[in-house]
mmCIF file of C-alpha atoms in Angstrom:
data_model
loop_
_atom_site.group_PDB
_atom_site.id
_atom_site.type_symbol
_atom_site.label_atom_id
_atom_site.label_comp_id
_atom_site.label_asym_id
_atom_site.label_seq_id
_atom_site.Cartn_x
_atom_site.Cartn_y
_atom_site.Cartn_z
ATOM 1 C CA THR A 270 -0.055 -0.050 0.012
ATOM 2 C CA ALA A 271 2.823 2.290 0.686
ATOM 3 C CA LEU A 272 4.346 1.745 -2.661
ATOM 4 C CA GLY A 273 1.369 3.231 -4.410
ATOM 5 C CA PRO A 274 -1.183 1.812 -6.876
ATOM 6 C CA ASN A 275 1.125 1.970 -9.857
ATOM 7 C CA PHE A 276 3.225 -1.055 -8.396
ATOM 8 C CA GLN A 277 1.345 -3.830 -9.985
ATOM 9 C CA THR A 278 3.722 -6.667 -8.719
ATOM 10 C CA ILE A 279 6.766 -6.790 -6.429
ATOM 11 C CA ALA A 280 8.111 -10.379 -5.988
ATOM 12 C CA VAL A 281 11.308 -12.053 -4.859
ATOM 13 C CA ILE A 282 12.064 -15.137 -6.930
ATOM 14 C CA ASP A 283 14.626 -17.797 -6.135
ATOM 15 C CA HIS A 284 16.702 -19.686 -8.665
ATOM 16 C CA ASN A 285 14.129 -22.373 -8.898
ATOM 17 C CA GLN A 286 11.413 -19.900 -10.212
ATOM 18 C CA GLN A 287 9.662 -19.929 -6.901
ATOM 19 C CA ILE A 288 8.178 -16.839 -5.462
ATOM 20 C CA ILE A 289 9.637 -16.302 -1.996
ATOM 21 C CA LEU A 290 7.970 -12.938 -1.240
ATOM 22 C CA SER A 291 5.223 -10.877 -3.077
ATOM 23 C CA ASN A 292 3.080 -7.896 -2.523
ATOM 24 C CA THR A 293 0.176 -10.345 -3.057
ATOM 25 C CA LEU A 294 -0.052 -13.026 -0.519
ATOM 26 C CA ARG A 295 -1.763 -15.478 -2.751
ATOM 27 C CA ASP A 296 1.357 -15.465 -5.141
ATOM 28 C CA LYS A 297 3.776 -16.630 -2.356
ATOM 29 C CA TYR A 298 5.506 -19.871 -2.878
ATOM 30 C CA MET A 299 3.855 -20.167 -6.249
ATOM 31 C CA PHE A 300 5.714 -20.802 -9.541
ATOM 32 C CA ALA A 301 6.640 -17.396 -11.032
ATOM 33 C CA LYS A 302 6.043 -18.434 -14.652
ATOM 34 C CA LEU A 303 2.477 -19.479 -14.028
ATOM 35 C CA GLN A 304 1.470 -16.719 -11.462
ATOM 36 C CA LEU A 305 3.123 -13.557 -12.481
ATOM 37 C CA ALA A 306 1.927 -11.560 -15.465
ATOM 38 C CA ASN A 307 4.503 -10.559 -18.096
ATOM 39 C CA TYR A 308 7.241 -12.486 -16.288
ATOM 40 C CA ASP A 309 9.887 -14.136 -18.469
ATOM 41 C CA GLY A 310 11.622 -17.052 -16.810
ATOM 42 C CA LYS A 311 14.323 -17.198 -19.401
ATOM 43 C CA LEU A 312 15.875 -14.036 -18.051
ATOM 44 C CA LEU A 313 16.461 -15.479 -14.531
ATOM 45 C CA GLN A 314 19.607 -17.248 -15.394
ATOM 46 C CA GLN A 315 20.986 -14.221 -17.241
ATOM 47 C CA VAL A 316 20.365 -11.871 -14.320
ATOM 48 C CA ILE A 317 21.963 -14.331 -11.886
ATOM 49 C CA GLU A 318 25.049 -15.163 -13.958
ATOM 50 C CA LYS A 319 25.749 -11.595 -15.150
ATOM 51 C CA ASN A 320 24.488 -9.839 -12.020
ATOM 52 C CA GLU A 321 22.840 -7.163 -14.136
ATOM 53 C CA PHE A 322 19.553 -5.256 -14.321
ATOM 54 C CA ILE A 323 17.106 -5.915 -17.155
ATOM 55 C CA PHE A 324 14.437 -3.304 -18.125
ATOM 56 C CA GLN A 325 11.508 -4.123 -20.374
ATOM 57 C CA TYR A 326 8.576 -2.099 -21.485
ATOM 58 C CA ASN A 327 5.249 -3.703 -22.479
ATOM 59 C CA GLN A 328 3.566 -1.415 -24.863
ATOM 60 C CA HIS A 329 0.383 -3.250 -24.735
ATOM 61 C CA SER A 330 -0.177 -3.087 -21.063
ATOM 62 C CA GLN A 331 2.021 0.072 -20.612
ATOM 63 C CA ASP A 332 4.046 -1.768 -17.867
ATOM 64 C CA LEU A 333 7.668 -1.111 -16.897
ATOM 65 C CA ILE A 334 9.294 -4.547 -15.934
ATOM 66 C CA VAL A 335 12.473 -4.665 -13.867
ATOM 67 C CA TYR A 336 14.657 -7.771 -13.186
ATOM 68 C CA ALA A 337 17.125 -6.914 -10.404
ATOM 69 C CA PRO A 338 19.761 -9.546 -9.196
ATOM 70 C CA LEU A 339 19.455 -10.561 -5.595
ATOM 71 C CA GLN A 340 21.592 -12.850 -3.102
ATOM 72 C CA MET A 341 19.529 -14.424 -0.504
ATOM 73 C CA LEU A 342 20.176 -16.209 2.849
ATOM 74 C CA SER A 343 18.163 -19.256 3.657
ATOM 75 C CA LYS A 344 17.856 -20.584 7.284
ATOM 76 C CA GLY A 345 16.731 -24.175 7.792
ATOM 77 C CA ASN A 346 17.766 -27.186 9.719
ATOM 78 C CA SER A 347 20.225 -24.945 11.683
ATOM 79 C CA LEU A 348 22.274 -24.386 8.463
ATOM 80 C CA ASN A 349 22.627 -21.030 6.670
ATOM 81 C CA ARG A 350 22.629 -21.331 2.872
ATOM 82 C CA LYS A 351 23.233 -18.586 0.261
ATOM 83 C CA PHE A 352 21.549 -18.651 -2.957
ATOM 84 C CA ASN A 353 20.876 -16.290 -5.809
ATOM 85 C CA GLY A 354 17.604 -14.921 -7.053
ATOM 86 C CA LEU A 355 16.017 -11.785 -8.471
ATOM 87 C CA ILE A 356 13.445 -9.178 -7.670
ATOM 88 C CA PHE A 357 10.641 -8.864 -10.171
ATOM 89 C CA ILE A 358 8.978 -5.575 -10.417
ATOM 90 C CA ARG A 359 6.034 -4.578 -12.698
ATOM 91 C CA TYR A 360 5.233 -1.003 -12.526
ATOM 92 C CA SER A 361 2.263 0.476 -14.408
ATOM 93 C CA LEU A 362 3.011 3.583 -16.504
ATOM 94 C CA THR A 363 -0.670 4.173 -17.622
ATOM 95 C CA SER A 364 -1.301 7.076 -15.308
ATOM 96 C CA ALA A 365 2.049 8.522 -16.053
ATOM 97 C CA ASN A 366 1.586 8.382 -19.694
ATOM 98 C CA THR A 367 -1.892 9.874 -19.173
ATOM 99 C CA GLU A 368 -0.464 12.605 -17.241
ATOM 100 C CA LEU A 369 2.329 13.130 -19.711
ATOM 101 C CA ARG A 370 -0.225 13.262 -22.516
ATOM 102 C CA TYR A 371 -2.328 15.924 -20.626
ATOM 103 C CA GLN A 372 0.845 17.884 -19.991
ATOM 104 C CA ALA A 373 2.086 17.584 -23.521
ATOM 105 C CA LEU A 374 -1.405 18.500 -24.915
ATOM 106 C CA PHE A 375 -1.553 21.427 -22.421
ATOM 107 C CA SER A 376 1.879 22.567 -23.460
ATOM 108 C CA LEU A 377 0.928 22.175 -27.095
ATOM 109 C CA ILE A 378 -2.140 24.190 -26.543
ATOM 110 C CA LYS A 379 -0.122 26.855 -24.827
ATOM 111 C CA ILE A 380 2.372 26.743 -27.752
ATOM 112 C CA ALA A 381 -0.529 26.888 -30.261
ATOM 113 C CA ILE A 382 -2.128 29.867 -28.533
ATOM 114 C CA THR A 383 1.165 31.562 -28.215
ATOM 115 C CA LEU A 384 1.814 30.960 -31.983
ATOM 116 C CA ILE A 385 -1.699 32.227 -32.882
ATOM 117 C CA VAL A 386 -1.427 35.368 -30.777
ATOM 118 C CA SER A 387 2.124 35.992 -32.131
ATOM 119 C CA LEU A 388 0.859 35.364 -35.684
ATOM 120 C CA CYS A 389 -1.928 37.785 -35.072
ATOM 121 C CA VAL A 390 0.244 40.332 -33.674
ATOM 122 C CA LEU A 391 2.719 39.805 -36.487
ATOM 123 C CA THR A 392 -0.057 40.004 -39.174
ATOM 124 C CA TYR A 393 -1.483 43.218 -37.497
ATOM 125 C CA ILE A 394 2.125 44.770 -37.630
ATOM 126 C CA ILE A 395 2.699 43.581 -41.211
ATOM 127 C CA ASN A 396 -0.737 44.821 -42.417
ATOM 128 C CA ARG A 397 -0.495 48.012 -40.473
ATOM 129 C CA PHE A 398 3.031 49.167 -41.285
ATOM 130 C CA ILE A 399 3.749 47.261 -44.595
ATOM 131 C CA ILE A 400 0.694 46.000 -46.517
ATOM 132 C CA THR A 401 -1.676 48.866 -45.930
ATOM 133 C CA PRO A 402 0.931 51.582 -46.684
ATOM 134 C CA LEU A 403 1.922 49.754 -49.828
ATOM 135 C CA ILE A 404 -1.747 49.301 -51.034
ATOM 136 C CA LYS A 405 -2.193 53.097 -50.512
ATOM 137 C CA LEU A 406 0.969 53.695 -52.326
ATOM 138 C CA ALA A 407 -0.135 51.525 -55.231
ATOM 139 C CA HIS A 408 -3.557 53.165 -55.344
ATOM 140 C CA THR A 409 -1.892 56.594 -55.354
ATOM 141 C CA THR A 410 0.324 55.661 -58.318
ATOM 142 C CA LYS A 411 -2.788 54.645 -60.366
ATOM 143 C CA SER A 412 -4.286 58.083 -59.855
ATOM 144 C CA PRO A 413 -5.228 59.393 -63.422
ATOM 145 C CA ASP A 414 -4.520 63.130 -62.583
ATOM 146 C CA LEU A 415 -1.104 63.776 -60.964
ATOM 147 C CA ASN A 416 -2.170 67.357 -60.701
ATOM 148 C CA GLN A 417 -4.377 66.433 -57.849
ATOM 149 C CA CYS A 418 -3.121 66.763 -54.283
ATOM 150 C CA ILE A 419 -1.688 63.407 -53.325
ATOM 151 C CA GLU A 420 -2.572 62.434 -49.702
ATOM 152 C CA LEU A 421 -0.327 59.771 -48.518
ATOM 153 C CA GLU A 422 0.597 59.149 -44.788
ATOM 154 C CA SER A 423 4.175 58.180 -44.110
ATOM 155 C CA THR A 424 3.236 55.475 -41.630
ATOM 156 C CA GLY A 425 5.314 52.676 -43.083
ATOM 157 C CA MET A 426 8.254 51.216 -41.201
ATOM 158 C CA GLY A 427 11.791 50.946 -42.374
ATOM 159 C CA GLU A 428 12.146 50.652 -46.063
ATOM 160 C CA VAL A 429 8.389 50.961 -46.688
ATOM 161 C CA GLY A 430 8.424 54.336 -44.784
ATOM 162 C CA LEU A 431 11.494 55.472 -46.786
ATOM 163 C CA LEU A 432 9.747 54.268 -50.021
ATOM 164 C CA GLN A 433 6.591 56.410 -49.109
ATOM 165 C CA ARG A 434 8.665 59.465 -48.354
ATOM 166 C CA ALA A 435 10.539 59.049 -51.560
ATOM 167 C CA PHE A 436 7.412 58.739 -53.579
ATOM 168 C CA ILE A 437 5.831 61.884 -51.917
ATOM 169 C CA GLU A 438 8.978 63.740 -52.813
ATOM 170 C CA PHE A 439 8.988 62.233 -56.270
ATOM 171 C CA ALA A 440 5.310 63.075 -56.738
ATOM 172 C CA GLY A 441 5.887 66.642 -55.764
ATOM 173 C CA ARG A 442 8.610 67.032 -58.269
ATOM 174 C CA VAL A 443 6.528 65.395 -61.002
ATOM 175 C CA LYS A 444 3.540 67.632 -60.078
ATOM 176 C CA LYS A 445 5.729 70.664 -60.279
ATOM 177 C CA SER A 446 7.281 69.451 -63.682
ATOM 178 C CA ILE A 447 3.782 68.688 -64.994
ATOM 179 C CA SER A 448 2.610 72.245 -64.123
ATOM 180 C CA THR A 449 5.530 73.704 -65.824
ATOM 181 C CA LEU A 450 5.003 71.584 -68.804
ATOM 182 C CA THR A 451 1.389 72.221 -68.959
ATOM 183 C CA ALA A 452 1.949 75.959 -68.715
ATOM 184 C CA SER A 453 4.556 75.674 -71.535
ATOM 185 C CA GLU A 454 2.200 73.685 -73.632
ATOM 186 C CA GLN A 455 -0.606 76.245 -73.122
ATOM 187 C CA ARG A 456 1.698 79.005 -74.245
ATOM 188 C CA TRP A 457 2.632 77.138 -77.311
ATOM 189 C CA LEU A 458 -0.999 76.210 -78.020
ATOM 190 C CA TYR A 459 -2.229 79.672 -77.723
ATOM 191 C CA ALA A 460 0.685 80.983 -79.824
ATOM 192 C CA LEU A 461 -0.104 78.326 -82.558
ATOM 193 C CA SER A 462 -3.771 79.083 -82.337
ATOM 194 C CA GLY A 463 -3.179 82.872 -82.633
ATOM 195 C CA SER A 464 -0.714 82.393 -85.466
ATOM 196 C CA ARG A 465 -3.110 79.930 -87.208
ATOM 197 C CA ASP A 466 -0.290 77.594 -88.062
ATOM 198 C CA GLY A 467 -0.451 74.031 -88.750
ATOM 199 C CA VAL A 468 1.828 71.496 -86.931
ATOM 200 C CA TRP A 469 3.465 68.415 -88.238
ATOM 201 C CA ASP A 470 5.374 65.743 -86.429
ATOM 202 C CA TRP A 471 7.381 63.352 -88.598
ATOM 203 C CA ASN A 472 8.556 60.142 -87.066
ATOM 204 C CA ILE A 473 11.219 58.989 -89.286
ATOM 205 C CA ALA A 474 12.056 55.850 -87.476
ATOM 206 C CA GLU A 475 8.370 54.575 -87.678
ATOM 207 C CA ASP A 476 7.693 56.322 -91.031
ATOM 208 C CA SER A 477 4.582 58.097 -89.780
ATOM 209 C CA VAL A 478 3.538 61.800 -89.611
ATOM 210 C CA TYR A 479 1.192 63.427 -87.325
ATOM 211 C CA TYR A 480 -0.713 66.374 -89.030
ATOM 212 C CA SER A 481 -2.718 68.703 -86.820
ATOM 213 C CA ASP A 482 -6.294 69.538 -87.602
ATOM 214 C CA ARG A 483 -5.262 73.045 -88.561
ATOM 215 C CA TRP A 484 -2.804 71.705 -90.958
ATOM 216 C CA LYS A 485 -5.344 69.689 -92.734
ATOM 217 C CA GLU A 486 -7.838 72.769 -92.582
ATOM 218 C CA MET A 487 -5.384 74.994 -94.207
ATOM 219 C CA LEU A 488 -5.661 72.609 -97.243
ATOM 220 C CA GLY A 489 -9.484 72.293 -97.184
ATOM 221 C CA PHE A 490 -9.527 68.680 -95.714
ATOM 222 C CA ASN A 491 -11.474 67.102 -92.826
ATOM 223 C CA SER A 492 -9.500 65.355 -90.071
ATOM 224 C CA SER A 493 -10.191 61.863 -91.459
ATOM 225 C CA ASP A 494 -9.140 62.826 -95.037
ATOM 226 C CA ILE A 495 -5.376 62.768 -94.474
ATOM 227 C CA GLN A 496 -3.417 59.781 -93.612
ATOM 228 C CA ASP A 497 -0.505 59.659 -91.215
ATOM 229 C CA ASN A 498 2.242 59.191 -93.839
ATOM 230 C CA ILE A 499 4.778 61.416 -95.548
ATOM 231 C CA GLU A 500 3.279 60.835 -99.013
ATOM 232 C CA GLU A 501 0.238 62.979 -98.017
ATOM 233 C CA TRP A 502 2.447 65.958 -97.795
ATOM 234 C CA GLU A 503 5.134 65.106 -100.459
ATOM 235 C CA SER A 504 2.518 64.251 -103.193
ATOM 236 C CA ARG A 505 0.910 67.760 -102.882
ATOM 237 C CA ILE A 506 4.043 69.713 -103.193
ATOM 238 C CA HIS A 507 4.328 71.537 -106.552
ATOM 239 C CA SER A 508 6.855 69.829 -108.785
ATOM 240 C CA ASP A 509 8.845 73.002 -109.300
ATOM 241 C CA ASP A 510 9.439 73.302 -105.498
ATOM 242 C CA LEU A 511 9.908 69.752 -104.564
ATOM 243 C CA ILE A 512 13.598 69.644 -105.466
ATOM 244 C CA MET A 513 14.428 72.619 -103.433
ATOM 245 C CA LEU A 514 12.460 71.466 -100.538
ATOM 246 C CA SER A 515 14.403 68.089 -100.535
ATOM 247 C CA GLN A 516 17.678 69.983 -100.697
ATOM 248 C CA GLN A 517 16.804 72.069 -97.668
ATOM 249 C CA LEU A 518 15.784 68.826 -95.789
ATOM 250 C CA GLN A 519 19.139 67.164 -96.676
ATOM 251 C CA LEU A 520 21.100 70.255 -95.442
ATOM 252 C CA HIS A 521 19.326 70.148 -92.171
ATOM 253 C CA PHE A 522 19.752 66.419 -91.778
ATOM 254 C CA THR A 523 23.472 66.648 -92.428
ATOM 255 C CA GLY A 524 23.914 69.352 -89.789
ATOM 256 C CA LYS A 525 24.676 72.244 -92.281
ATOM 257 C CA ASN A 526 21.348 74.053 -91.207
ATOM 258 C CA SER A 527 20.249 74.030 -87.758
ATOM 259 C CA PHE A 528 16.673 74.498 -88.782
ATOM 260 C CA PHE A 529 14.751 73.424 -91.887
ATOM 261 C CA GLU A 530 12.908 76.246 -93.658
ATOM 262 C CA ASN A 531 11.389 76.198 -97.106
ATOM 263 C CA THR A 532 8.630 78.173 -98.915
ATOM 264 C CA HIS A 533 6.795 76.108 -101.575
ATOM 265 C CA ARG A 534 3.432 75.591 -103.254
ATOM 266 C CA ILE A 535 1.023 72.853 -102.013
ATOM 267 C CA ARG A 536 -2.050 71.566 -103.575
ATOM 268 C CA CYS A 537 -5.302 71.984 -101.891
ATOM 269 C CA HIS A 538 -8.517 69.919 -101.785
ATOM 270 C CA ASN A 539 -10.084 72.046 -104.675
ATOM 271 C CA GLY A 540 -6.832 71.617 -106.817
ATOM 272 C CA ASP A 541 -5.499 75.151 -106.283
ATOM 273 C CA TYR A 542 -2.101 75.690 -105.036
ATOM 274 C CA ARG A 543 -1.261 77.749 -101.963
ATOM 275 C CA TRP A 544 2.079 79.178 -100.929
ATOM 276 C CA VAL A 545 3.099 77.946 -97.496
ATOM 277 C CA LEU A 546 6.134 78.350 -95.244
ATOM 278 C CA SER A 547 7.320 75.063 -93.600
ATOM 279 C CA ARG A 548 9.726 75.282 -90.753
ATOM 280 C CA GLY A 549 10.958 72.496 -88.409
ATOM 281 C CA GLN A 550 13.813 71.056 -86.431
ATOM 282 C CA THR A 551 15.082 67.561 -85.670
ATOM 283 C CA VAL A 552 14.431 66.752 -81.939
ATOM 284 C CA SER A 553 16.107 63.272 -81.718
ATOM 285 C CA TRP A 554 18.979 61.358 -83.268
ATOM 286 C CA ASP A 555 20.076 57.696 -83.326
ATOM 287 C CA ALA A 556 23.582 56.559 -82.340
ATOM 288 C CA ASN A 557 24.804 57.064 -85.841
ATOM 289 C CA GLY A 558 23.670 60.634 -86.022
ATOM 290 C CA LEU A 559 20.754 59.973 -88.255
ATOM 291 C CA PRO A 560 17.540 61.927 -87.667
ATOM 292 C CA LEU A 561 14.666 60.090 -85.967
ATOM 293 C CA ARG A 562 12.124 62.690 -85.346
ATOM 294 C CA LEU A 563 11.321 66.267 -86.961
ATOM 295 C CA ILE A 564 8.770 68.628 -85.647
ATOM 296 C CA GLY A 565 7.631 71.761 -87.432
ATOM 297 C CA THR A 566 4.927 74.100 -88.502
ATOM 298 C CA MET A 567 3.245 75.194 -91.718
ATOM 299 C CA THR A 568 2.309 78.849 -92.290
ATOM 300 C CA ASP A 569 0.017 80.164 -95.076
ATOM 301 C CA VAL A 570 1.988 82.882 -96.846
ATOM 302 C CA SER A 571 -0.218 83.158 -99.862
ATOM 303 C CA LYS A 572 -1.142 86.668 -98.970
ATOM 304 C CA TYR A 573 2.372 87.604 -98.405
ATOM 305 C CA LYS A 574 3.477 86.031 -101.825
ATOM 306 C CA GLN A 575 0.727 87.907 -103.624
ATOM 307 C CA ALA A 576 1.745 91.186 -101.955
ATOM 308 C CA GLN A 577 5.332 90.526 -102.850
ATOM 309 C CA GLU A 578 4.302 89.779 -106.337
ATOM 310 C CA ARG A 579 2.247 92.946 -106.508
ATOM 311 C CA LEU A 580 5.076 95.098 -105.124
ATOM 312 C CA SER A 581 7.444 93.494 -107.601
ATOM 313 C CA TYR A 582 5.100 94.336 -110.375
ATOM 314 C CA GLN A 583 4.541 97.780 -109.171
ATOM 315 C CA ALA A 584 8.261 98.276 -109.042
ATOM 316 C CA GLN A 585 8.472 97.359 -112.745
ATOM 317 C CA PHE A 586 5.328 98.646 -114.434
ATOM 318 C CA ASP A 587 3.267 101.722 -114.319
ATOM 319 C CA GLU A 588 -0.196 101.415 -112.604
ATOM 320 C CA VAL A 589 -2.186 103.341 -115.036
ATOM 321 C CA THR A 590 -0.780 102.407 -118.349
ATOM 322 C CA LEU A 591 0.318 98.907 -117.346
ATOM 323 C CA LEU A 592 3.602 99.474 -119.412
ATOM 324 C CA PRO A 593 7.114 99.062 -118.096
ATOM 325 C CA ASN A 594 8.421 102.024 -116.044
ATOM 326 C CA ARG A 595 11.809 103.740 -115.886
ATOM 327 C CA ALA A 596 13.496 101.031 -113.732
ATOM 328 C CA GLN A 597 12.454 98.227 -115.999
ATOM 329 C CA LEU A 598 13.318 100.311 -119.050
ATOM 330 C CA LEU A 599 16.842 100.802 -117.799
ATOM 331 C CA GLY A 600 17.149 97.177 -117.061
ATOM 332 C CA HIS A 601 15.895 96.356 -120.594
ATOM 333 C CA LEU A 602 18.501 98.705 -122.025
ATOM 334 C CA LYS A 603 21.174 97.158 -120.203
ATOM 335 C CA GLN A 604 20.333 93.693 -121.437
ATOM 336 C CA GLU A 605 20.020 95.005 -125.006
ATOM 337 C CA SER A 606 23.359 96.821 -124.623
ATOM 338 C CA GLU A 607 25.038 93.600 -123.415
ATOM 339 C CA ARG A 608 23.307 91.686 -126.318
ATOM 340 C CA ALA A 609 24.554 94.148 -128.796
ATOM 341 C CA LYS A 610 28.018 94.003 -127.645
ATOM 342 C CA HIS A 611 28.306 90.167 -127.898
ATOM 343 C CA ASN A 612 26.411 89.996 -131.158
ATOM 344 C CA ASP A 613 27.777 93.114 -132.809
ATOM 345 C CA PHE A 614 24.440 94.625 -133.126
ATOM 346 C CA PHE A 615 23.184 98.173 -133.249
ATOM 347 C CA GLY A 616 20.032 99.551 -131.668
ATOM 348 C CA ALA A 617 18.205 102.843 -131.201
ATOM 349 C CA LEU A 618 16.096 104.547 -128.323
ATOM 350 C CA VAL A 619 13.004 106.516 -129.368
ATOM 351 C CA LEU A 620 11.541 109.061 -127.184
ATOM 352 C CA ILE A 621 7.956 110.220 -127.851
ATOM 353 C CA GLU A 622 6.648 113.187 -126.249
ATOM 354 C CA CYS A 623 2.969 113.588 -125.687
ATOM 355 C CA ASP A 624 2.593 117.297 -126.096
ATOM 356 C CA GLN A 625 -1.231 117.226 -126.269
ATOM 357 C CA TYR A 626 -1.639 114.681 -123.458
ATOM 358 C CA LYS A 627 -2.388 117.529 -120.935
ATOM 359 C CA THR A 628 -4.889 118.964 -123.290
ATOM 360 C CA ILE A 629 -6.805 115.611 -123.351
ATOM 361 C CA ASN A 630 -6.766 115.434 -119.644
ATOM 362 C CA ASP A 631 -7.963 119.100 -119.347
ATOM 363 C CA LEU A 632 -10.842 118.601 -122.045
ATOM 364 C CA LYS A 633 -11.874 114.934 -121.562
ATOM 365 C CA GLY A 634 -10.622 114.290 -118.114
ATOM 366 C CA HIS A 635 -7.943 112.129 -116.649
ATOM 367 C CA PHE A 636 -9.945 108.925 -117.338
ATOM 368 C CA LYS A 637 -9.784 109.480 -121.028
ATOM 369 C CA GLY A 638 -6.109 110.272 -120.854
ATOM 370 C CA ASP A 639 -5.472 107.102 -118.980
ATOM 371 C CA GLN A 640 -7.328 105.125 -121.573
ATOM 372 C CA LEU A 641 -5.110 106.620 -124.197
ATOM 373 C CA LEU A 642 -1.958 105.566 -122.465
ATOM 374 C CA ASN A 643 -3.599 102.117 -121.721
ATOM 375 C CA ALA A 644 -4.381 101.463 -125.342
ATOM 376 C CA ASN A 645 -3.645 97.972 -126.645
ATOM 377 C CA TYR A 646 -1.475 99.263 -129.380
ATOM 378 C CA PHE A 647 1.382 99.894 -127.038
ATOM 379 C CA LYS A 648 1.277 96.429 -125.523
ATOM 380 C CA ASP A 649 4.188 94.171 -126.252
ATOM 381 C CA LYS A 650 5.846 96.856 -128.429
ATOM 382 C CA GLY A 651 8.818 97.534 -126.084
ATOM 383 C CA VAL A 652 7.210 100.871 -125.039
ATOM 384 C CA ALA A 653 7.747 102.165 -121.587
ATOM 385 C CA THR A 654 6.231 105.137 -119.561
ATOM 386 C CA ILE A 655 8.922 107.436 -118.202
ATOM 387 C CA LEU A 656 8.313 109.567 -115.140
ATOM 388 C CA LYS A 657 4.716 110.116 -116.054
ATOM 389 C CA ASP A 658 3.817 112.149 -112.863
ATOM 390 C CA GLU A 659 7.221 113.923 -112.400
ATOM 391 C CA GLN A 660 8.237 117.290 -114.113
ATOM 392 C CA VAL A 661 11.515 115.946 -115.759
ATOM 393 C CA THR A 662 12.834 117.569 -119.008
ATOM 394 C CA LYS A 663 13.984 115.505 -121.943
ATOM 395 C CA LYS A 664 17.522 116.788 -121.307
ATOM 396 C CA GLU A 665 17.438 115.437 -117.760
ATOM 397 C CA LEU A 666 16.107 112.091 -118.930
ATOM 398 C CA LEU A 667 18.814 111.804 -121.598
ATOM 399 C CA ASN A 668 21.651 112.756 -119.019
ATOM 400 C CA THR A 669 20.244 109.847 -116.792
ATOM 401 C CA ILE A 670 20.446 107.380 -119.601
ATOM 402 C CA HIS A 671 23.877 108.748 -120.667
ATOM 403 C CA ARG A 672 25.347 108.321 -117.078
ATOM 404 C CA TYR A 673 23.978 104.836 -116.919
ATOM 405 C CA PHE A 674 25.557 103.741 -120.127
ATOM 406 C CA ASN A 675 28.942 105.472 -119.107
ATOM 407 C CA ASN A 676 29.009 103.613 -115.923
ATOM 408 C CA ASP A 677 28.217 100.370 -117.600
ATOM 409 C CA LYS A 678 31.012 100.837 -120.048
ATOM 410 C CA ASN A 679 33.413 101.668 -117.192
#
């Protein structure tokens, strides 16, 4: 009883397999092999001869079995005799195993709870200081309008916080750059809109050209009438101007001219030609120095050309008679003088004074006088009107022609 309930059997067995002592009275002097559970009689001789302990565990009954050597002294017939035996102990480990299981289960539960709590805390920290800031940062980067105020808290830890602060700084610089670029684009847009110029963007690498709506409108086309290729422009250039335009482009591409500029005629939608001024500059080059992209404008200079032609005509012809004036007459005389020298020709200069011209103006009016001077008879006859509205004598006119030819001879 003092040993406790876990001790199932404690017996002293002699070398004849007989039970000398036992915690169960009914087992005393009984044959151990037959009486004791889980007893192996084959181990008796091994324990006695080798004087060693043998331990066994019965997994089925969960018993710990111990064979311990023992020397005994027997008294009988007034003679003391020594003989060897063993102590057989069968100890039940069922309660111990159960307690260990409960302790192991309890420890496992504590470990599991600790891991779950730690995992929850770690998940909260990761979500609070890493995942949530990164998600906000990702949503912020998807903002379609960078001009809007970017609201981003710098709540991240470590590298995430550093990334947030770097992105906030970068977004500020981008916003400032976009504002500057937008203001610059607005200035150019207003300038181009005010000048009514067309814009073209030639991507040489991709063989495509962007033509603005104003460029197409200047030629009388709709936005969908012009394709994005260089042939739309080249095929409409007047044949007399195409060579000069190509030369100007080549001079710019080779770096001899920093800008491309050329005035040429271009065919409109109605078939008429219009004078335009095309100007541009290469904005990107490849590694070999070849142009990749050329951007420029097209300006309508038709009125300027007409005014230039009108001024040129007025400088050479009289407005009333439509006959060559003094400047053209002198130029014609110079050409004839040179032709006479080379071909050994002779020529004559005839001056006709209209003495009664003033009388016609006084009697019939200036309109009739202008009709007389503008008569078809004088056309294509080599006749010129000399200083019609100035008071110049014949002597002064001859002196002017004389000085001209003397300088030409010198």
